[in-house]
Structure formats: C-alpha cells, structure tokens
Tab-separated table of C-alpha atoms in Angstrom:
chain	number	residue	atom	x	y	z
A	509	UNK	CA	-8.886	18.322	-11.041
A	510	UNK	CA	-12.125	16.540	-12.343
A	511	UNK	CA	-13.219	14.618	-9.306
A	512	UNK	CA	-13.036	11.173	-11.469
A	513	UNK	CA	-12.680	8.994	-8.495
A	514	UNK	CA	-15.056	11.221	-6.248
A	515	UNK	CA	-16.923	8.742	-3.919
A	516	UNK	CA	-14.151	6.097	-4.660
A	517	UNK	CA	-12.357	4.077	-2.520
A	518	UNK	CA	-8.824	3.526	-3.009
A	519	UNK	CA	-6.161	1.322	-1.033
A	520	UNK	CA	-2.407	2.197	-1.606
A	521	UNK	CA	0.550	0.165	-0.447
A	522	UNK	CA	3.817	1.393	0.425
A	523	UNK	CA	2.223	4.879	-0.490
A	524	UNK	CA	4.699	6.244	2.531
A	525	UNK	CA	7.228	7.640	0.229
A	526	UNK	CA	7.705	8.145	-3.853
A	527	UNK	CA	5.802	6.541	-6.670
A	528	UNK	CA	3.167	4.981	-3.758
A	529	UNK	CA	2.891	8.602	-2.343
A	530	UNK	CA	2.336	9.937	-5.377
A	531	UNK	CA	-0.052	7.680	-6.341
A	532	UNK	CA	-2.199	8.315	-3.233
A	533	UNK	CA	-2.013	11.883	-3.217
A	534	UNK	CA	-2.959	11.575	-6.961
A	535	UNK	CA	-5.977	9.380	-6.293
A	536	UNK	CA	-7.058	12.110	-2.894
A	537	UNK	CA	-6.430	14.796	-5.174
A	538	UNK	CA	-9.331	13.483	-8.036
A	539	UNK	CA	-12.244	13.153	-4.973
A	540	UNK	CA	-10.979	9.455	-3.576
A	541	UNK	CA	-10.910	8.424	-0.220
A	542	UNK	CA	-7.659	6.755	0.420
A	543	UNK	CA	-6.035	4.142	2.898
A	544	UNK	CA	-2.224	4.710	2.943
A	545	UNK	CA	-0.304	2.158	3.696
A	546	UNK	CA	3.094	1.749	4.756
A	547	UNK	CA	5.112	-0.259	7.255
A	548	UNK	CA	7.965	2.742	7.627
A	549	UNK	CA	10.916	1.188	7.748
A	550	UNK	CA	14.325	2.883	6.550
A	551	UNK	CA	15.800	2.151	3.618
A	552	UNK	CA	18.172	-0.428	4.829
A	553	UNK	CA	14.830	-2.356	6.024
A	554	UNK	CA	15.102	-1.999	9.784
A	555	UNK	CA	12.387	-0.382	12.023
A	556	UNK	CA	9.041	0.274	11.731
A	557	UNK	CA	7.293	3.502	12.040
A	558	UNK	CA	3.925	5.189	11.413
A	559	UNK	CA	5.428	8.711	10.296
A	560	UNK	CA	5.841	8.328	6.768
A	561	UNK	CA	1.650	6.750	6.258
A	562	UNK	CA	1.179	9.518	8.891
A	563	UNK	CA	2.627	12.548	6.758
A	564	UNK	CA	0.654	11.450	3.677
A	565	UNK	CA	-2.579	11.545	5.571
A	566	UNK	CA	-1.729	14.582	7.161
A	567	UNK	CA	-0.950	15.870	3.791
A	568	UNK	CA	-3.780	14.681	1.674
A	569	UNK	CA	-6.208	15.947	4.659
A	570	UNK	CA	-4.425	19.667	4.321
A	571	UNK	CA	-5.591	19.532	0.986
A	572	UNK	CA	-9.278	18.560	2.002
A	573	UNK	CA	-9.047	15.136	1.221
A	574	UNK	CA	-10.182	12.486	3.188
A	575	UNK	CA	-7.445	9.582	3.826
A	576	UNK	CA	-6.672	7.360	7.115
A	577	UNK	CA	-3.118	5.559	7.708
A	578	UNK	CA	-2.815	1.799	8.064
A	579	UNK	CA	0.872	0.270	8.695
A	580	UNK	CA	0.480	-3.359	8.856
A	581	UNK	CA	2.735	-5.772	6.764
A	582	UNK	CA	0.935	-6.789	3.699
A	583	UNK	CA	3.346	-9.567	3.124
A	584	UNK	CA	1.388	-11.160	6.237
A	585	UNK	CA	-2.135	-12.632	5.763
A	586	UNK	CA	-3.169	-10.616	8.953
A	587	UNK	CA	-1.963	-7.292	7.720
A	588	UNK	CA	-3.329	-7.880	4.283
A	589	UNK	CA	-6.853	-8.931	5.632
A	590	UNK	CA	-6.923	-5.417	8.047
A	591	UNK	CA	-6.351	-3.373	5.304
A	592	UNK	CA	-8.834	-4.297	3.129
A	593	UNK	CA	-10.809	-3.892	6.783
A	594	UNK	CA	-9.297	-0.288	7.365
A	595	UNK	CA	-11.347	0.250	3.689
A	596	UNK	CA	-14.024	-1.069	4.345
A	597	UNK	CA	-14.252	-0.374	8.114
A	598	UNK	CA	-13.619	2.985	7.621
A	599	UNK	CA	-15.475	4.449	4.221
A	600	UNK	CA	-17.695	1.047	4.161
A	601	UNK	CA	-16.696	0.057	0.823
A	602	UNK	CA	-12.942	-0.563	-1.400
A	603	UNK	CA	-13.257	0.216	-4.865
A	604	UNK	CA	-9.496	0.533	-6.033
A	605	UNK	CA	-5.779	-1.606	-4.828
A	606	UNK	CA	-2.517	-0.130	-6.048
A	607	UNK	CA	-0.032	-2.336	-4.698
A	608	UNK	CA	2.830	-0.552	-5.229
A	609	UNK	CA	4.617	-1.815	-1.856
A	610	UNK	CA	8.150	-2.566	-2.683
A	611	UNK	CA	11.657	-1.497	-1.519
A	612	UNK	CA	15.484	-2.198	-2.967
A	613	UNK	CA	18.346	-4.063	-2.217
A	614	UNK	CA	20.904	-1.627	-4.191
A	615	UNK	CA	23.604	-4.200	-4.527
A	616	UNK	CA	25.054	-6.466	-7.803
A	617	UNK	CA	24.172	-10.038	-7.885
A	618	UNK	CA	27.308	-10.905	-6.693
A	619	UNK	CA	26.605	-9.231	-3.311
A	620	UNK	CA	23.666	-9.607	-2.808
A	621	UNK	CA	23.014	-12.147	0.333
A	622	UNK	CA	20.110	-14.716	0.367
A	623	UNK	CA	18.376	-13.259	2.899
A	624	UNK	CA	18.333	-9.912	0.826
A	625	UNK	CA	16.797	-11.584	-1.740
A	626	UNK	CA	14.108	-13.463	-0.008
A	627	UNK	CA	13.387	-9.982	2.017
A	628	UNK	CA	12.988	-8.387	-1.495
A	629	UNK	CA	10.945	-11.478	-2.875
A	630	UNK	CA	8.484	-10.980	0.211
A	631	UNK	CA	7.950	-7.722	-0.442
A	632	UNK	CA	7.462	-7.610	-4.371
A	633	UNK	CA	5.304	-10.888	-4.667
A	634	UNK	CA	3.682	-11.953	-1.358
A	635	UNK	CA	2.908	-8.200	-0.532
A	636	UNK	CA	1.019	-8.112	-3.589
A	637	UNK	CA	-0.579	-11.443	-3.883
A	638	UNK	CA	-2.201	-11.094	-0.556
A	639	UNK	CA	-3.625	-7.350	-1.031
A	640	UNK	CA	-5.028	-8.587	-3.763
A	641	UNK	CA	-6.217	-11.862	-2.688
A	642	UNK	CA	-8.324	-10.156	0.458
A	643	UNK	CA	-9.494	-7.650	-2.109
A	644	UNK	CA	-10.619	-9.936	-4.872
A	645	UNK	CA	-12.464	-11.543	-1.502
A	646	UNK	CA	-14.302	-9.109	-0.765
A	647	UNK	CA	-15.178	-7.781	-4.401
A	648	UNK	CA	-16.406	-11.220	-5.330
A	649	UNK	CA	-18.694	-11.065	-1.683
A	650	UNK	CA	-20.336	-7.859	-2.967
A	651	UNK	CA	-20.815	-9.180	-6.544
C-alpha cells in the first residue's frame, strides 16, 4: 500500500459488514485511523449488537492499524453528534465521512409495508444527512 491517508482520520458508517467494511479496512489499510460504525442489527432489522463494528476493529488492529468501534444510530442527532466525538475524542481530529450506512427491504413495491419504507428512508437519508451535518460542524469550526 502507499500510506495515502497516513495520519488521516476517517469515519465509516455501517462499515460492520460489506461495501462499509470494505471501505474501512481499505481506508486502515492506506495508514488511516478509522471509527467504524455500525448499529449491528440482523438483516431483518431487529437487535442491536456491537460484534460486527467489533470484528472490523479487531481486524483492522491485526493488521496494525489503528481503528476504535462506535455503534450509535446515526439516524439520531445524538448518535450522529458522538461519532463525530468518537473522531475527534479519540485521534483529536476527523478528516474523512463515508456514509455508507444503509440496509434493504428485499421485497416488490407491492409488499412492501409503510413502515418498511420509512425504516429504509431513515436509514438512507437521515443517517446520512446528520453524519454529515455534525461533520460539516466541526470542519467549518476548524476552518
């Protein structure tokens, strides 16, 4: 690797499992420091578990990477505000947001319920505004 993010900062959501796992082992693996987030809930949406933030940490650590877990609900103002605070808290700085959070409700239109939808909606658009809006806070305080 060419240590392109070395000294970097980098805040993943949903980087639990897949694409936002990759991602984070991706960033760990070019010299960033990474939060991983995920709230760990199964598939269907039900629970809530550390393990799968956990295992990525544990992971990108094995490698000799430097990474801490946060599992709070960006789609909440509170969980969104402590992870940019996990960042910043922790390495004293954020430098990079993927907000890759996100999750599926494999069904056709015609089955899929309304509170399916508005579960997915929560997910894909409020758990990324509000990353981002705690972020861009904090970016603009250091400009």
């Amino acid at each position: 690797m060419t240590g392109l993010c070395e000294g970097r900062v980098v805040v993943v959501t949903g980087a639990g499992r897949g694409l936002g796992r990759a991602h984070a082992l991706a960033f760990a693996a070019e010299g960033a420091r990474v939060v991983v987030n995920d709230l760990g809930v199964g598939l269907d949406g039900a629970g809530a578990s550390g393990g799968p933030a956990d295992a990525v940490v544990e992971e990108i650590v094995a490698l000799g990477g430097e990474a801490v877990a946060h599992g709070g609900d960006v789609a909440t103002g509170a969980g969104a505000a402590s992870l940019v605070a996990a960042a910043v808290d922790t390495y004293g700085r954020l430098d990079t947001l993927v907000n890759n959070a996100g999750f599926l409700r494999d069904r056709m239109l015609v089955n899929l319920d309304e509170d399916d939808w508005d579960a997915v909606m929560r997910v894909h658009v409020k758990g990324h505004f509000l990353p981002l809006k705690h972020a861009a806070g904090y970016w603009r305080g250091e400009a």
